[in-house]
Short mmCIF file of C-alpha atoms in Angstrom, two decimals:
data_model
loop_
_atom_site.label_atom_id
_atom_site.label_comp_id
_atom_site.label_asym_id
_atom_site.label_seq_id
_atom_site.Cartn_x
_atom_site.Cartn_y
_atom_site.Cartn_z
CA MET A 377 76.48 51.22 -16.14
CA SER A 378 79.69 51.04 -18.12
CA LEU A 379 81.80 47.92 -18.22
CA ILE A 380 84.61 49.65 -16.31
CA ALA A 381 82.19 50.84 -13.60
CA GLU A 382 80.73 47.35 -13.25
CA CYS A 383 84.18 45.81 -12.90
CA PHE A 384 85.10 48.40 -10.28
CA ARG A 385 81.89 47.65 -8.35
CA ARG A 386 82.63 43.93 -8.31
CA LEU A 387 86.20 44.50 -7.18
CA THR A 388 85.18 46.82 -4.34
CA ASP A 389 82.03 44.97 -3.27
CA THR A 390 83.52 42.92 -0.43
CA SER A 391 80.23 41.19 0.27
CA CYS A 392 80.65 39.33 -3.03
CA LYS A 393 83.87 37.80 -1.75
CA SER A 394 82.15 36.15 1.20
CA GLU A 395 81.46 32.46 1.09
CA LEU A 396 78.24 31.58 -0.73
CA ARG A 397 76.25 28.89 1.09
CA GLY A 398 72.91 27.22 0.46
CA TYR A 399 69.96 26.98 2.87
CA LYS A 400 66.39 25.70 2.71
CA ILE A 401 63.66 28.20 3.58
CA THR A 402 59.96 27.76 4.32
CA ASP A 403 57.03 29.71 5.80
CA VAL A 404 55.48 29.22 9.25
CA ASN A 405 52.91 26.81 7.80
CA ARG A 406 55.61 24.64 6.16
CA THR A 407 53.53 24.59 2.96
CA ARG A 408 56.34 25.58 0.61
CA LYS A 409 60.08 25.07 0.65
CA PHE A 410 62.76 26.71 -1.50
CA GLY A 411 66.54 26.67 -1.76
CA VAL A 412 68.43 29.92 -1.26
CA ALA A 413 72.12 30.66 -1.77
CA CYS A 414 73.39 33.64 0.21
CA ARG A 415 76.31 35.17 2.10
CA SER A 416 74.50 36.86 4.99
CA LEU A 417 71.28 36.76 6.98
CA GLN A 418 70.15 39.98 5.31
CA GLU A 419 70.69 38.50 1.86
CA LEU A 420 68.83 35.33 2.88
CA LYS A 421 65.85 37.42 4.06
CA ARG A 422 65.79 39.39 0.84
CA LYS A 423 65.87 36.34 -1.45
CA ALA A 424 63.54 34.27 0.71
CA CYS A 425 60.93 37.05 0.88
CA THR A 426 60.94 37.21 -2.92
CA LYS A 427 60.38 33.46 -3.24
CA LEU A 428 57.69 33.38 -0.54
CA ASN A 429 55.97 36.57 -1.79
CA ILE A 430 56.55 38.38 1.51
CA THR A 431 56.33 42.14 1.04
CA ASN A 432 57.03 43.28 4.61
CA ASP A 433 60.08 45.37 5.49
CA LEU A 434 63.05 43.05 6.03
CA ALA A 435 63.50 44.43 9.56
CA GLU A 436 60.04 43.06 10.43
CA VAL A 437 60.84 39.53 9.20
CA ASN A 438 62.40 37.02 11.62
CA VAL A 439 64.23 33.78 10.85
CA PHE A 440 63.90 30.67 13.04
CA LEU A 441 65.32 27.17 13.24
CA LEU A 442 62.89 24.23 13.16
CA ASP A 443 63.21 23.92 16.96
CA GLY A 444 61.89 27.48 17.38
CA SER A 445 65.25 29.22 18.01
CA LEU A 446 65.40 32.80 16.70
CA ILE A 447 68.41 33.51 14.46
CA ASP A 448 70.55 36.66 14.53
CA GLU A 449 73.44 37.57 12.24
CA ASP A 450 76.19 36.10 14.46
CA TYR A 451 74.25 32.87 15.01
CA PHE A 452 73.51 32.60 11.27
CA HIS A 453 77.19 32.26 10.39
CA THR A 454 77.55 29.20 12.65
CA LEU A 455 74.80 27.25 10.87
CA GLU A 456 75.58 24.30 8.64
CA PRO A 457 74.77 24.62 4.91
CA GLN A 458 71.38 23.15 3.88
CA THR A 459 69.87 23.96 7.29
CA THR A 460 66.09 24.47 7.02
CA LEU A 461 64.99 27.91 8.21
CA ILE A 462 61.54 29.39 8.83
CA LEU A 463 60.58 32.95 7.84
CA GLN A 464 58.08 34.68 10.12
CA LYS A 465 56.06 37.77 9.26
CA PRO A 466 54.67 40.08 11.97
CA GLY A 467 51.72 38.49 13.76
CA GLU A 468 52.55 34.94 12.73
CA LYS A 469 53.31 32.19 15.25
CA VAL A 470 56.23 29.84 14.66
CA LEU A 471 55.47 26.25 15.57
CA SER A 472 58.32 23.86 16.36
CA ASP A 473 58.33 20.29 15.03
CA ALA A 474 56.95 19.12 18.37
CA ASP A 475 54.11 21.68 18.18
CA LEU A 476 53.20 20.60 14.64
CA LEU A 477 53.19 16.93 15.64
CA TYR A 478 50.95 17.62 18.60
CA GLU A 479 48.54 19.72 16.55
CA THR A 480 48.38 17.05 13.85
CA LEU A 481 47.68 14.31 16.36
CA ARG A 482 45.11 16.46 18.13
CA ARG A 483 43.20 17.31 14.96
CA VAL A 484 43.52 14.07 13.00
CA ASN A 485 44.58 11.11 15.10
CA ILE A 486 43.45 11.98 18.60
CA GLU A 487 41.13 8.97 18.63
CA TYR A 488 44.15 6.65 18.33
CA ILE A 489 45.96 8.36 21.20
CA THR A 490 42.97 8.27 23.52
CA ALA A 491 41.77 4.79 22.60
CA GLY A 492 40.47 3.08 25.69
CA ASP A 493 39.04 4.73 28.80
CA LYS A 494 42.21 4.40 30.88
CA VAL A 495 44.48 5.91 28.23
CA SER A 496 42.03 8.75 27.63
CA GLN A 497 41.85 9.51 31.33
CA PHE A 498 45.64 9.49 31.63
CA LEU A 499 46.03 12.05 28.84
CA THR A 500 43.22 14.39 29.85
CA GLU A 501 43.62 14.60 33.63
CA ASN A 502 46.46 16.35 35.47
CA LEU A 503 48.86 16.22 32.54
CA LYS A 504 51.65 18.05 34.39
CA ASN A 505 51.81 15.33 37.03
CA LYS A 506 51.86 12.72 34.27
CA ILE A 507 55.01 14.36 32.91
CA ALA A 508 56.54 13.95 36.36
CA VAL A 509 55.64 10.24 36.22
CA LEU A 510 57.23 9.95 32.79
CA ASN A 511 60.36 11.64 34.11
CA ASN A 512 60.68 9.08 36.90
CA ALA A 513 60.07 6.23 34.46
CA LEU A 514 62.73 7.31 31.98
CA ASN A 515 66.07 5.64 31.57
CA LYS A 516 67.80 5.12 34.88
CA ASP A 517 70.65 3.33 33.17
CA ASP A 518 73.68 5.44 34.05
CA SER A 519 76.14 3.40 32.02
CA LYS A 520 76.47 6.08 29.31
CA THR A 521 75.80 9.21 31.35
CA ALA A 522 79.48 10.04 31.76
CA PHE A 523 80.13 9.64 28.02
CA SER A 524 80.68 12.97 26.31
CA LEU A 525 81.57 12.47 22.64
CA ARG A 526 79.30 11.65 19.71
CA GLU A 527 81.15 8.43 18.91
CA GLU A 528 80.75 7.24 22.52
CA HIS A 529 76.97 7.80 22.74
CA PRO A 530 75.66 8.21 19.15
CA GLU A 531 71.97 7.70 20.04
CA TRP A 532 72.10 10.77 22.32
CA PHE A 533 73.06 12.91 19.29
CA ARG A 534 70.38 11.48 16.99
CA GLY A 535 68.78 14.30 15.01
CA LEU A 536 71.13 17.01 16.33
CA GLU A 537 73.31 19.23 14.17
CA THR A 538 76.45 17.47 13.02
CA ASN A 539 78.77 20.24 14.22
CA TYR A 540 78.29 19.24 17.88
CA THR A 541 80.84 16.66 18.92
CA SER A 542 80.20 16.70 22.69
CA LYS A 543 77.17 16.76 24.97
CA GLU A 544 78.63 19.67 26.91
CA ALA A 545 78.95 21.85 23.78
CA TYR A 546 75.35 21.15 22.79
CA MET A 547 73.97 21.93 26.25
CA HIS A 548 76.11 25.09 26.40
CA ARG A 549 74.51 26.40 23.22
CA ARG A 550 70.98 25.40 24.26
CA CYS A 551 71.34 27.56 27.36
CA GLN A 552 72.70 30.43 25.26
CA ASP A 553 69.62 30.12 23.05
CA ARG A 554 67.34 30.54 26.05
CA ILE A 555 69.19 33.67 27.17
CA ARG A 556 69.16 35.01 23.61
CA GLY A 557 65.41 34.48 23.63
CA TYR A 558 65.09 36.74 26.67
CA LEU A 559 67.23 39.36 24.93
CA TYR A 560 65.15 39.30 21.74
CA LYS A 561 61.86 39.45 23.66
CA THR A 562 63.17 42.35 25.71
CA ILE A 563 64.22 44.25 22.58
CA ASP A 564 60.89 43.57 20.86
CA GLN A 565 58.94 44.83 23.89
CA ILE A 566 61.10 47.96 24.05
CA ARG A 567 60.76 48.75 20.35
CA SER A 568 56.98 48.30 20.36
CA SER A 569 56.48 50.61 23.37
CA ASP A 570 54.99 54.11 23.06
CA ILE A 571 58.00 55.56 24.89
CA TYR A 572 60.44 54.16 22.33
CA LEU A 573 58.30 55.19 19.37
CA ASN A 574 57.39 58.71 20.50
CA ASP A 575 60.19 60.02 22.75
CA ARG A 576 63.42 60.57 20.83
CA LYS A 577 65.60 61.18 23.89
CA ALA A 578 64.25 58.09 25.66
CA ARG A 579 64.74 56.04 22.48
CA GLN A 580 68.42 57.05 22.38
CA GLN A 581 68.90 55.94 25.99
CA LEU A 582 67.10 52.66 25.28
CA LEU A 583 69.33 52.02 22.26
CA GLN A 584 72.37 52.59 24.48
CA THR A 585 70.92 50.06 26.95
CA ILE A 586 70.31 47.48 24.21
CA ALA A 587 73.89 47.96 22.98
CA PHE A 588 75.15 47.45 26.54
CA PHE A 589 73.06 44.27 27.01
CA LYS A 590 74.55 42.78 23.82
CA MET A 591 78.13 43.69 24.76
CA GLN A 592 77.79 42.43 28.34
CA LEU A 593 76.11 39.18 27.23
CA LYS A 594 78.99 38.54 24.86
CA GLU A 595 81.42 39.10 27.73
CA ASP A 596 79.36 36.65 29.80
CA HIS A 597 79.25 34.02 27.02
CA TYR A 598 75.44 34.37 27.06
CA PHE A 599 75.67 32.30 30.26
CA GLY A 600 75.93 29.07 28.28
CA TYR A 601 77.89 27.52 31.14
CA TYR A 602 74.72 27.27 33.26
CA PHE A 603 73.87 23.99 31.43
CA ASP A 604 77.47 22.82 30.84
CA ARG A 605 78.37 20.13 33.37
CA SER A 606 82.08 20.58 32.68
CA ARG A 607 81.70 23.93 34.51
CA ALA A 608 79.96 22.40 37.53
CA ALA A 609 81.42 22.83 41.00
CA LYS A 610 83.44 19.80 41.98
CA ASP A 611 81.85 17.46 44.49
CA PRO A 612 84.33 16.71 47.29
CA ASN A 613 82.99 13.14 47.43
CA GLU A 614 83.26 12.64 43.69
CA THR A 615 84.91 9.38 42.62
CA GLU A 616 84.36 9.52 38.84
CA HIS A 617 86.88 11.36 36.72
CA PHE A 618 85.92 14.45 34.71
CA ASP A 619 88.47 16.55 32.87
CA GLU A 620 88.89 20.07 34.17
CA VAL A 621 87.85 22.72 31.66
CA ASP A 622 89.34 26.19 31.48
CA SER A 623 86.44 28.64 31.21
CA SER A 624 88.47 30.85 28.89
CA ASN A 625 88.71 27.99 26.38
CA CYS A 626 85.15 28.28 25.10
CA TYR A 627 83.34 26.44 22.31
CA ASP A 628 83.50 27.47 18.66
CA HIS A 629 79.82 28.46 18.62
CA CYS A 630 80.23 30.98 21.46
CA PRO A 631 80.19 34.70 20.48
CA CYS A 632 83.40 35.19 22.44
CA LYS A 633 85.21 33.35 19.63
CA LEU A 634 84.76 36.44 17.46
CA SER A 635 87.41 38.04 19.65
CA HIS A 636 90.10 36.91 17.22
CA LEU A 637 89.40 40.20 15.40
CA ASP A 638 91.92 43.00 15.91
CA ASP A 639 91.13 45.29 18.83
CA SER A 640 89.95 48.38 16.93
CA THR A 641 87.67 46.39 14.63
CA HIS A 642 86.40 44.27 17.52
CA PHE A 643 85.63 47.42 19.51
CA ARG A 644 83.89 49.08 16.58
CA LEU A 645 81.72 46.06 15.78
CA PHE A 646 80.90 44.66 19.19
CA GLY A 647 81.78 47.36 21.70
CA ASN A 648 84.02 45.34 24.03
CA ILE A 649 85.92 48.11 25.83
CA ARG A 650 88.71 45.95 27.18
CA THR A 651 92.23 46.20 25.88
CA VAL A 652 93.39 43.50 23.53
CA ASP A 653 93.18 40.14 25.27
CA GLU A 654 96.52 38.38 25.48
CA SER A 655 94.93 35.35 23.87
CA PHE A 656 94.48 37.34 20.62
CA ASN A 657 98.19 37.83 20.07
CA ASN A 658 98.94 34.58 18.28
CA ASP A 659 95.69 34.46 16.29
CA GLU A 660 95.64 35.31 12.61
CA VAL A 661 93.05 37.89 11.67
CA ASP A 662 90.88 36.87 8.72
CA ALA A 663 90.46 40.14 6.81
CA ARG A 664 87.66 38.71 4.70
CA LYS A 665 85.68 37.82 7.79
CA ILE A 666 86.24 41.28 9.27
CA THR A 667 84.98 42.91 6.09
CA LYS A 668 82.00 40.57 5.89
CA VAL A 669 80.93 41.31 9.46
CA SER A 670 81.42 45.05 8.83
CA VAL A 671 79.11 44.99 5.82
CA GLU A 672 76.49 42.99 7.70
CA ARG A 673 76.59 45.26 10.74
CA LYS A 674 75.97 48.32 8.57
CA GLN A 675 72.64 46.79 7.60
CA ASP A 676 71.44 46.88 11.20
CA THR A 677 70.18 50.46 10.99
CA ASP A 678 68.56 50.61 14.42
CA GLU A 679 71.72 49.80 16.37
CA ASN A 680 73.76 52.13 14.16
CA GLU A 681 72.06 55.04 15.88
CA VAL A 682 74.36 54.33 18.83
CA ARG A 683 78.00 53.65 18.10
CA PRO A 684 79.45 51.15 20.60
CA GLU A 685 82.11 53.57 21.80
CA LYS A 686 79.33 56.04 22.63
CA CYS A 687 77.65 53.60 24.99
CA PRO A 688 78.08 55.16 28.46
CA PHE A 689 77.88 51.90 30.41
CA ARG A 690 81.03 49.95 31.25
CA ILE A 691 81.38 46.22 30.61
CA LYS A 692 82.01 44.22 33.78
CA LEU A 693 84.28 41.19 33.89
CA ARG A 694 83.04 38.03 35.57
CA ASN A 695 85.48 35.86 37.54
CA VAL A 696 86.06 32.27 36.43
CA GLU A 697 84.78 31.17 39.84
CA GLU A 698 81.41 32.73 39.00
CA GLN A 699 81.09 30.87 35.70
CA LYS A 700 79.52 27.74 37.17
CA ALA A 701 76.87 25.33 35.93
CA ILE A 702 73.61 24.85 37.82
CA CYS A 703 73.87 21.06 37.52
CA ASP A 704 76.24 18.66 39.26
CA ARG A 705 79.30 17.06 37.68
CA LYS A 706 77.21 14.20 36.28
CA GLY A 707 74.81 16.65 34.66
CA GLU A 708 71.83 16.30 36.99
CA PHE A 709 69.57 19.32 37.46
CA ARG A 710 67.16 19.83 40.35
CA CYS A 711 64.01 21.95 40.34
CA GLU A 712 64.24 25.08 42.49
CA GLY A 713 60.49 25.33 43.06
CA VAL A 714 57.86 27.93 42.23
CA TRP A 715 59.00 31.54 42.07
CA ASN A 716 57.89 32.51 45.60
CA ALA A 717 59.11 29.36 47.40
CA ASN A 718 62.48 28.68 48.98
CA GLU A 719 62.74 25.19 47.46
CA CYS A 720 60.87 22.62 45.40
CA THR A 721 58.23 20.81 47.47
CA TYR A 722 58.53 17.72 45.25
CA GLY A 723 62.11 17.08 46.36
CA ALA A 724 63.97 14.35 44.48
CA ARG A 725 60.98 13.69 42.20
CA HIS A 726 61.79 16.90 40.32
CA ARG A 727 65.25 16.17 39.03
CA ILE A 728 66.53 15.30 35.58
CA ASN A 729 69.78 14.47 33.81
CA PRO A 730 69.62 15.40 30.10
CA TYR A 731 73.14 13.97 29.70
CA ARG A 732 71.82 10.46 30.46
CA SER A 733 69.69 9.79 27.38
CA ARG A 734 68.08 11.32 24.32
CA GLU A 735 64.67 10.97 26.00
CA GLU A 736 65.70 13.00 29.04
CA LEU A 737 67.32 15.61 26.78
CA VAL A 738 63.97 16.07 25.01
CA LEU A 739 62.06 16.20 28.30
CA PHE A 740 64.50 18.79 29.66
CA SER A 741 63.15 21.25 27.07
CA THR A 742 59.94 21.42 29.15
CA TRP A 743 61.90 22.79 32.13
CA ASN A 744 61.96 26.58 32.38
CA LEU A 745 64.45 29.25 33.38
CA ASP A 746 61.80 31.25 35.22
CA HIS A 747 62.04 34.92 36.20
CA LYS A 748 61.05 35.48 39.84
CA ILE A 749 60.66 39.20 39.08
CA GLU A 750 58.89 39.09 35.74
CA ARG A 751 60.55 40.33 32.58
CA SER A 752 57.51 41.60 30.65
CA ARG A 753 55.35 42.81 33.54
CA THR A 754 58.00 44.38 35.77
CA LEU A 755 61.58 44.60 34.46
CA VAL A 756 61.00 46.03 30.96
CA PRO A 757 58.35 48.55 32.15
CA ARG A 758 60.80 49.74 34.80
CA LEU A 759 63.51 50.10 32.15
CA LEU A 760 61.15 52.11 29.95
CA ASN A 761 60.35 54.48 32.83
CA MET A 762 64.06 54.86 33.60
CA SER A 763 64.67 55.98 30.02
CA LEU A 764 62.49 59.04 30.66
CA GLN A 765 65.02 60.35 33.18
CA ASP A 766 67.57 62.95 32.11
CA THR A 767 70.40 60.56 33.01
CA VAL A 768 70.12 56.81 33.50
CA ASN A 769 72.18 55.47 36.39
CA GLU A 770 74.65 52.77 35.35
CA LYS A 771 74.00 50.81 38.56
CA ASP A 772 70.27 50.65 37.76
CA ILE A 773 70.95 49.44 34.21
CA TYR A 774 73.24 46.69 35.47
CA ASP A 775 70.61 45.69 38.04
CA ILE A 776 68.08 45.28 35.22
CA TYR A 777 70.64 43.25 33.27
CA GLU A 778 71.27 40.86 36.15
CA ASN A 779 67.57 40.38 36.77
CA LEU A 780 66.94 39.67 33.08
CA PHE A 781 69.78 37.26 32.40
CA THR A 782 71.45 35.89 35.54
CA LEU A 783 70.72 33.54 38.42
CA LYS A 784 70.10 36.55 40.61
CA ASN A 785 66.53 36.38 39.29
CA LEU A 786 66.39 33.16 37.22
CA ARG A 787 65.60 29.75 38.65
CA LEU A 788 65.37 26.43 36.81
CA VAL A 789 61.97 24.84 37.39
CA HIS A 790 60.09 21.69 36.43
CA VAL A 791 56.99 22.34 34.28
CA VAL A 792 54.80 21.59 37.31
CA CYS A 793 56.50 24.39 39.27
CA HIS A 794 56.34 26.94 36.45
CA ASP A 795 53.69 29.46 37.53
CA LYS A 796 52.63 31.48 34.47
CA GLY A 797 50.38 33.74 36.52
CA SER A 798 51.38 37.19 37.70
CA HIS A 799 54.27 37.19 40.17
CA LYS A 800 53.34 39.65 42.92
CA SER A 801 56.90 40.37 43.94
CA GLU A 802 58.15 43.75 45.12
CA TYR A 803 60.85 45.47 43.07
#
């Protein structure tokens, strides 16, 4: 390549102008760790695969946080530099830090944990009920529950990413991560199905559905407000003061913040079919960021088969009144019971407030957003069968969406009330 051609390439290669940031990467076994400097998730995958001798297609390689959260391109650009990331090849299982600790203790130091007959019996019999006991025994000191900011309750934020300054913001994102998990699992199940792989017309309709799910979830803020106590319904008997929060004023980590892009670019990249929001008018558009996102989106070859404007399904707006948390104003959550029950039979014993202490925040991760009508056994198979029709009804697609991602079909349950067996519900 001539010197002039090389100079021209560097001047026109907008990806080179993006900010270069460093990350730490490792494999699922945590046996090796390397540093990688990159500008995009795709570039990180490429460099990391070289260092870890991974020869799979980049589309088959996933990237996770240490807590087990799956990373997509939008999420990647919110991460702090020097974050440790895990690369996963097809067929590998990603273990969180908690999983690794448990496995290590089980294999190496289990004799110390189970020392003494009483301790051994406690750990080996009816473990789910023991978790309930631990929940009741945890901090009942409410003196710091109402605190929100990192400087007010620093021990609550111990070990969390430094970019979270409030409890509400952290809980908002944790709920978004759970909903993202359902989206990724749904997409993976669709793409691995025989219908998707062998029926071209059905595949096109499924790609349109995936595009719609992503656009509608962005409109719905990935339902992060379910765990955000600042969005809880106000208790008429409430005496403590909580600041009112405008639902349109979302957190920086929320995908809706990308709406500062100009309307045509925003529509082309993310498919939001609304007219320009009035809140965009006074925002400056960062041309470098637009170009960077454009380059990254082009690398997602599967979704490029369906341009957003070609998606036949309309995005629905959700009223502010609907954007409510499932906890109370103090941040307390109550179990809703097993999938086929009207309420939790354990009553007040199955409640938790992750805003109270670091310990309850950790224990809250064992609670599940459970599908009453199952995602993998019922909802996705129904969606696959719908794709075989000549025309897919928009109402049916939106019904699938609500059952996958909203409280129409999700209920928050204590680990004891999480039934992993088949749900024999009619749909």
